[in-house]
Amino acid sequence: MRWALVKVSLAVTTMVVVAFAVPLGLVIRELARDRAFSNAEREAAAVAPALSITTDRDELERVVASAGSDTGMAVHLPAGDGQEALELGRRRAAEADIAAVRKLGRASTTGVAGGSTLLQPVALSTGKIAVVEVYVPEADVTNGVGTAWAVLAAVGVALILGSVAVADRLGVRMVRPAQRLAEGAHDLGEGRLSARVPEEGPSELRLAAVAFNSMADQVVQLLANERELAADLSHRLRTPLTVLRLNTASLGEGPAADQTRTAVEQLEREVDTIIRTARESKPQTAAAGPGAGCDAAEVVRERMAFWSALAEDEGRKWRVAGADRPVRIPVARADLAAALDALLGNVFRHTAEGTAFAVDVHNGEDAVIVLVSDAGPGIPDPEAAMARGRGSGSDGSTGLGLDIVRRLAESTGGDVRIGSSVLGGTEVRIWIQLDGRAPATGGHRQPRRRRPGRLAAAYHRSRSR
């Protein structure tokens, strides 16, 4: 926009300068020509009174010498009354031109070598017509024209440069607030909630900046209210959890009692984590800074150790693959553990006892894939299952668990897909990008990914086994 305004100003100013400078330059040239021939007419007029009195050669020579240079003036006297034709000075005009002026009795100009001549008729006392010839060099005709044109060109260039400078300043005054508004919107979209825009510039942009800052304040307030609501709702769970923990003390000893007490303790820790996270000013979804994150293989082994005990009680076969080597991902440990617990909890909640399940970890150059698959009946409508608050449609399914998984993957630029597993049931694939791409925003759109390369080949080989 700024450069467009400068270009328009440059074009308009150039057209105006050309429209005025070209005619003015032509006028200056005509004025210089008129000045030169006016001087020639004055020189010719100085000789005319002497010609009307005398035709003596000596007298006329003195008059011509006093009127101007004898090399630039000539007097042509006709023959008559026993006198021969007389010419004083150097003649440059053609005889035919002199005869035409003498016959017509009007002054005339004609071009000669090196300039022009003014032929002025003068009546003699004898009634004859003499012709005074005044030579006007080309240098006299163009005297001062070049300087005047140079001045006009300099003024025109100065006007053009001045208009461009003014247009550039006006463009900056208009464009800079617009750029700041765009940068502020981008920062706010990237999650920097402190982004604000200076309320300056043209009135329209000032109003836009005021509206943007008001919107940003409302977003911060809404998020703060949401965090407080989440913290309050989580805090309400503490009372029934306390009762549940006290009741587990009466279960006695045994694997089932230990697992129940462990689960209650884990639930209390998760509720405390939710409360602390909700009251923090910054979201904790994505790991921040280089080197941050966790070892996905370690988290998978830890959560499978927890769920394997329940799997043995229900007679479920389970398998873990790809978790024997460290796999670093840009995701917080608690977030990955919550996502795995949500998926494994869905397996236990929505499949019959004895249904097998598996967790596979595939490590690639640019991404990590975590697969959670089971041998259950599958999900008829995967798209509906990914919709927050809808779930798979079965009892007790809200879709919030899959929404947690989706937000974790999208925080790295990845995504989540639901398909059919090699075990015959459902397979949930979590694609975690490793290049630190910003989280996807704007609803449930699928982020753009690179070509998976070796990771995709490894993934398809695992499905064909």
XYZ file of C-alpha atoms in Angstrom:
465
model
C 0.000 0.000 0.000
C 2.833 2.367 0.861
C 4.674 1.795 -2.425
C 1.426 1.992 -4.386
C 0.801 5.438 -2.932
C 4.361 6.502 -3.802
C 3.963 5.234 -7.368
C 0.673 7.102 -7.813
C 2.192 10.307 -6.448
C 5.233 9.917 -8.719
C 3.075 9.412 -11.807
C 0.720 12.310 -11.042
C 3.516 14.746 -10.177
C 5.485 13.783 -13.290
C 2.432 14.386 -15.485
C 1.824 17.792 -13.873
C 5.477 18.826 -14.226
C 5.567 17.772 -17.881
C 2.254 19.518 -18.594
C 3.581 22.817 -17.236
C 7.312 22.619 -17.959
C 7.100 21.769 -21.692
C 4.810 24.695 -22.658
C 6.780 27.021 -20.387
C 10.026 25.961 -22.045
C 8.553 26.699 -25.490
C 7.367 30.105 -24.282
C 10.856 30.907 -22.998
C 12.348 30.007 -26.369
C 9.841 32.258 -28.156
C 10.565 35.099 -25.729
C 14.288 34.802 -26.421
C 13.630 34.935 -30.185
C 11.354 37.928 -29.808
C 13.979 39.681 -27.692
C 16.677 39.111 -30.309
C 14.556 40.428 -33.199
C 13.338 43.368 -31.118
C 16.942 44.411 -30.649
C 17.457 44.054 -34.409
C 14.433 46.260 -35.060
C 15.814 48.960 -32.740
C 19.126 48.902 -34.584
C 17.333 49.230 -37.930
C 15.169 52.073 -36.584
C 18.309 53.980 -35.533
C 19.433 54.128 -39.194
C 16.044 55.055 -40.689
C 16.133 58.858 -39.815
C 19.533 59.288 -41.443
C 18.363 57.532 -44.637
C 15.376 59.844 -44.903
C 17.751 62.872 -44.867
C 20.831 61.820 -46.828
C 22.185 59.093 -49.028
C 25.813 60.144 -48.730
C 28.017 57.128 -48.303
C 30.324 58.666 -45.679
C 27.438 59.968 -43.612
C 25.638 56.639 -43.758
C 28.766 54.741 -42.763
C 29.083 56.927 -39.660
C 25.412 56.311 -38.804
C 25.746 52.551 -39.293
C 28.881 52.499 -37.148
C 27.102 54.381 -34.368
C 23.987 52.146 -34.603
C 25.776 48.775 -34.511
C 28.556 46.657 -35.881
C 29.124 47.028 -39.574
C 29.546 43.270 -39.798
C 26.021 42.750 -38.494
C 24.243 45.495 -40.420
C 23.962 46.329 -44.081
C 22.151 49.106 -45.982
C 20.922 48.553 -49.511
C 20.205 51.761 -51.473
C 18.482 51.536 -54.870
C 19.805 53.241 -58.030
C 18.175 56.479 -59.149
C 18.677 60.128 -60.013
C 21.974 59.396 -61.700
C 23.302 57.359 -58.748
C 24.218 53.713 -58.803
C 22.884 51.243 -56.303
C 24.795 51.443 -53.044
C 25.404 48.754 -50.465
C 26.978 49.389 -47.096
C 28.147 46.548 -44.895
C 28.130 42.848 -45.508
C 25.122 41.521 -47.338
C 23.812 38.092 -46.218
C 20.240 38.061 -47.517
C 19.506 37.004 -51.071
C 18.876 39.659 -53.710
C 15.421 38.261 -54.294
C 14.485 38.680 -50.611
C 15.726 42.276 -50.627
C 13.770 43.021 -53.803
C 10.603 41.473 -52.334
C 10.838 43.636 -49.195
C 11.496 46.769 -51.306
C 8.494 45.947 -53.479
C 6.077 45.059 -50.653
C 7.263 47.715 -48.234
C 6.974 45.424 -45.236
C 9.648 44.150 -42.853
C 10.609 40.537 -43.234
C 12.933 37.938 -41.711
C 14.754 35.289 -43.606
C 17.124 32.529 -42.656
C 20.761 32.738 -43.592
C 23.902 30.799 -42.718
C 24.504 30.957 -38.947
C 21.238 32.695 -38.039
C 18.607 35.032 -39.517
C 18.353 38.521 -40.972
C 15.811 41.266 -40.425
C 15.029 43.208 -43.600
C 13.505 46.600 -42.721
C 12.280 48.892 -45.589
C 12.965 52.667 -45.216
C 11.520 55.401 -47.476
C 14.082 57.834 -48.932
C 13.524 61.500 -49.714
C 13.524 60.625 -53.392
C 10.606 58.275 -52.917
C 12.723 55.176 -53.384
C 12.797 52.349 -50.840
C 16.064 51.440 -49.128
C 16.411 48.201 -47.158
C 18.245 47.939 -43.841
C 19.541 44.423 -43.173
C 20.304 43.423 -39.554
C 21.962 40.064 -38.944
C 20.692 38.091 -35.908
C 23.038 35.199 -34.992
C 21.517 31.922 -33.761
C 23.326 32.403 -30.446
C 21.302 35.580 -29.831
C 18.050 33.754 -30.580
C 18.816 30.981 -28.073
C 20.590 33.161 -25.518
C 19.491 32.093 -21.984
C 17.144 29.361 -23.220
C 19.411 26.492 -22.096
C 19.834 28.004 -18.643
C 16.101 28.552 -18.282
C 15.370 24.995 -19.359
C 17.936 23.668 -16.863
C 16.256 25.666 -14.102
C 12.854 24.305 -15.121
C 14.204 20.744 -15.125
C 15.734 21.220 -11.686
C 12.479 22.638 -10.325
C 10.537 19.742 -11.869
C 12.873 17.136 -10.371
C 12.662 18.875 -6.989
C 8.856 18.843 -7.169
C 8.830 15.149 -8.071
C 11.231 14.230 -5.272
C 9.294 16.364 -2.808
C 5.984 14.757 -3.757
C 7.508 11.278 -3.466
C 8.891 12.128 -0.028
C 5.542 13.502 1.135
C 3.698 10.485 -0.287
C 6.153 8.147 1.422
C 5.582 9.855 4.771
C 1.829 9.702 4.284
C 2.135 6.051 3.270
C 4.149 5.264 6.386
C 1.565 7.039 8.519
C -1.158 4.909 6.966
C 0.669 1.603 6.519
C 2.552 1.365 9.816
C -0.622 1.247 11.987
C -2.069 -1.360 9.601
C 1.096 -3.456 9.899
C 0.993 -3.197 13.675
C -2.634 -4.269 13.641
C -1.770 -7.295 11.479
C 1.191 -8.185 13.689
C -0.946 -7.871 16.806
C -3.615 -10.148 15.315
C -0.907 -12.674 14.353
C 0.593 -12.594 17.862
C -2.816 -13.040 19.425
C -3.525 -15.936 17.093
C -0.202 -17.511 18.116
C -1.306 -17.451 21.754
C 0.540 -14.338 22.959
C -2.365 -12.904 24.897
C -0.445 -9.777 25.931
C -0.375 -8.529 22.326
C -1.836 -5.045 21.988
C -1.854 -2.448 19.196
C -0.993 1.278 19.609
C -4.091 3.345 18.990
C -2.623 5.771 16.439
C -2.780 6.621 12.751
C -5.836 7.563 10.656
C -9.200 7.561 12.390
C -10.325 4.298 10.779
C -7.178 2.476 11.897
C -7.427 3.998 15.364
C -10.953 2.646 15.684
C -9.759 -0.759 14.451
C -6.933 -0.718 17.028
C -9.363 0.196 19.804
C -11.682 -2.651 18.764
C -8.753 -5.092 18.584
C -7.454 -4.164 22.036
C -10.957 -4.461 23.467
C -11.339 -7.877 21.855
C -7.959 -9.012 23.231
C -8.938 -7.869 26.722
C -12.191 -9.803 26.461
C -10.333 -12.915 25.268
C -7.963 -12.718 28.239
C -10.892 -12.224 30.598
C -12.825 -15.132 29.080
C -9.806 -17.423 29.364
C -9.270 -16.347 32.937
C -12.911 -17.064 33.722
C -12.636 -20.432 32.006
C -9.544 -21.336 34.012
C -11.230 -20.318 37.236
C -14.315 -22.344 36.319
C -12.191 -25.392 35.526
C -10.352 -24.973 38.819
C -13.598 -24.600 40.760
C -15.182 -27.625 39.110
C -12.060 -29.688 39.760
C -11.975 -28.508 43.352
C -15.491 -29.834 43.857
C -14.201 -33.313 43.073
C -11.963 -33.292 46.120
C -14.767 -34.009 48.571
C -16.019 -37.213 46.881
C -12.410 -38.224 46.250
C -11.665 -37.848 49.940
C -14.630 -40.051 50.773
C -13.520 -42.570 48.163
C -9.974 -42.619 49.544
C -11.267 -43.211 53.079
C -13.452 -46.026 51.827
C -10.513 -47.720 50.134
C -8.901 -48.101 53.547
C -11.615 -50.603 54.461
C -10.965 -52.810 51.443
C -8.243 -54.709 53.245
C -5.301 -56.234 51.420
C -5.014 -57.794 48.012
C -4.188 -56.851 44.424
C -7.636 -55.401 43.742
C -7.531 -53.253 46.875
C -4.020 -52.014 46.057
C -5.029 -51.177 42.513
C -8.074 -49.283 43.763
C -6.027 -47.263 46.229
C -3.412 -46.555 43.551
C -6.103 -45.408 41.148
C -7.621 -43.087 43.767
C -4.213 -41.588 44.510
C -3.588 -41.108 40.804
C -6.987 -39.463 40.439
C -6.223 -37.081 43.295
C -2.913 -36.133 41.678
C -4.633 -35.528 38.351
C -7.245 -33.302 39.997
C -4.483 -31.324 41.733
C -2.669 -30.974 38.405
C -5.845 -29.715 36.736
C -6.361 -27.142 39.473
C -2.770 -25.889 39.313
C -2.764 -25.785 35.502
C -6.102 -23.990 35.365
C -4.886 -21.269 37.724
C -1.642 -20.681 35.850
C -1.533 -17.779 33.404
C 0.008 -19.737 30.519
C -1.385 -22.872 28.912
C 0.607 -26.019 29.501
C -0.396 -27.948 26.407
C 2.834 -27.622 24.476
C 6.326 -27.818 25.805
C 8.206 -24.537 25.598
C 11.765 -23.932 24.582
C 14.342 -26.087 22.824
C 15.034 -29.401 24.477
C 11.761 -29.359 26.407
C 9.361 -32.309 26.287
C 9.621 -35.868 27.459
C 10.666 -39.401 26.539
C 7.617 -40.928 24.889
C 8.967 -44.466 25.303
C 9.405 -44.003 29.051
C 5.888 -42.586 29.433
C 4.446 -45.483 27.404
C 6.243 -48.051 29.576
C 5.075 -46.332 32.752
C 1.414 -46.148 31.744
C 1.395 -49.691 30.400
C 2.791 -50.884 33.718
C -0.228 -49.278 35.355
C -2.836 -50.605 32.920
C -1.282 -54.066 32.602
C -2.395 -55.008 36.098
C -6.025 -54.296 35.195
C -5.541 -56.080 31.882
C -4.407 -59.253 33.670
C -7.469 -59.141 35.902
C -9.749 -58.945 32.856
C -7.814 -61.511 30.854
C -6.692 -59.107 28.151
C -3.610 -59.742 26.040
C -1.502 -56.673 25.482
C 1.648 -55.733 23.602
C 4.087 -52.813 23.556
C 6.443 -52.184 20.617
C 9.009 -49.474 19.905
C 9.326 -48.354 23.545
C 12.696 -49.974 24.187
C 14.667 -46.892 23.019
C 14.377 -43.227 24.081
C 12.012 -41.223 21.886
C 12.067 -37.467 22.576
C 8.974 -35.481 21.689
C 8.071 -31.778 22.245
C 5.177 -32.633 24.564
C 4.949 -32.321 28.330
C 5.129 -35.611 30.197
C 1.824 -35.072 32.018
C 0.028 -34.279 28.731
C 1.254 -37.439 27.002
C 0.371 -39.536 30.045
C -3.134 -38.006 30.093
C -3.598 -38.756 26.377
C -2.473 -42.389 26.766
C -4.694 -42.861 29.818
C -7.638 -41.463 27.845
C -7.085 -43.902 24.953
C -6.354 -46.940 27.128
C -9.277 -46.048 29.365
C -11.513 -46.065 26.281
C -10.249 -49.558 25.435
C -11.202 -50.884 28.874
C -14.464 -48.949 28.978
C -15.832 -49.718 25.517
C -14.574 -53.241 24.782
C -15.483 -56.519 26.416
C -13.214 -58.240 28.923
C -10.592 -60.387 27.255
C -10.211 -58.000 24.285
C -6.554 -57.611 23.319
C -4.886 -54.246 22.779
C -1.461 -52.888 21.807
C 0.613 -49.717 21.925
C 3.245 -49.064 19.223
C 5.770 -46.228 19.037
C 7.374 -45.360 15.679
C 10.230 -42.834 15.705
C 11.042 -40.922 12.509
C 13.248 -38.028 11.452
C 10.504 -35.407 11.588
C 7.677 -37.042 13.540
C 6.742 -39.712 16.067
C 3.680 -41.922 15.690
C 1.985 -43.498 18.709
C -0.566 -46.179 17.827
C -3.156 -47.485 20.287
C -5.117 -50.379 18.794
C -7.536 -52.993 20.073
C -9.429 -56.060 18.916
C -12.864 -54.697 19.819
C -15.876 -53.987 17.611
C -14.410 -50.731 16.276
C -15.956 -47.284 15.897
C -18.683 -46.998 13.224
C -18.309 -43.213 12.766
C -14.729 -42.018 13.458
C -15.561 -38.418 12.496
C -18.340 -38.231 15.063
C -16.072 -39.798 17.668
C -13.574 -36.954 17.222
C -16.232 -34.289 17.781
C -15.893 -32.803 21.254
C -18.876 -33.587 23.456
C -20.320 -36.284 21.166
C -18.090 -39.336 21.482
C -18.709 -42.636 19.792
C -22.367 -42.672 20.679
C -22.150 -45.435 23.261
C -23.079 -45.038 26.913
C -20.550 -43.066 28.916
C -18.791 -41.674 25.836
C -18.433 -37.892 25.598
C -15.555 -37.518 23.154
C -13.526 -35.450 25.632
C -10.798 -38.086 25.857
C -10.196 -38.038 22.106
C -10.343 -34.248 22.205
C -7.481 -34.249 24.732
C -5.476 -36.474 22.375
C -6.269 -34.280 19.374
C -5.219 -31.059 21.105
C -1.952 -32.658 22.214
C -1.101 -33.710 18.646
C -2.150 -30.405 17.077
C -0.035 -28.482 19.619
C 3.009 -29.842 17.752
C 1.566 -29.444 14.242
C 0.447 -33.084 14.040
C -2.975 -34.690 14.050
C -5.027 -37.699 15.160
C -6.643 -40.277 12.892
C -9.016 -43.132 13.714
C -9.031 -46.251 11.588
C -9.138 -50.033 11.623
C -6.356 -51.853 13.434
C -4.565 -55.065 12.461
C -6.170 -56.621 15.558
C -9.591 -56.159 13.964
C -10.868 -53.277 16.062
C -10.089 -49.583 16.414
C -6.718 -47.946 15.857
C -5.996 -44.408 17.041
C -2.906 -42.896 15.450
C -1.272 -39.894 17.159
C 1.049 -38.005 14.798
C 3.474 -35.788 16.775
C 5.653 -33.378 14.782
C 9.255 -32.870 15.949
C 10.086 -29.621 14.124
C 8.452 -27.325 16.668
C 5.735 -26.086 14.328
C 3.192 -23.812 15.951
C -0.108 -25.351 16.997
C -2.908 -25.512 14.494
C -5.734 -23.087 15.190
C -9.219 -22.433 13.979
C -11.320 -25.393 15.077
C -10.763 -28.978 13.923
C -8.937 -28.319 10.692
C -6.170 -30.718 9.783
C -2.697 -29.130 9.857
C -0.392 -29.403 6.887
C 2.309 -32.050 7.301
C 5.508 -32.876 5.528
C 5.906 -36.032 3.572
C 6.429 -38.752 6.196
C 9.113 -40.643 4.266
C 10.694 -43.454 6.272
C 8.216 -43.099 9.115
C 5.265 -43.862 6.851
C 7.061 -46.924 5.489
C 7.735 -48.186 9.004
C 4.136 -47.525 9.954
C 2.754 -49.517 7.011
C 5.208 -52.365 7.653
C 3.915 -52.576 11.228
C 0.332 -52.832 9.978
C 1.196 -55.621 7.556
C 2.744 -57.814 10.244
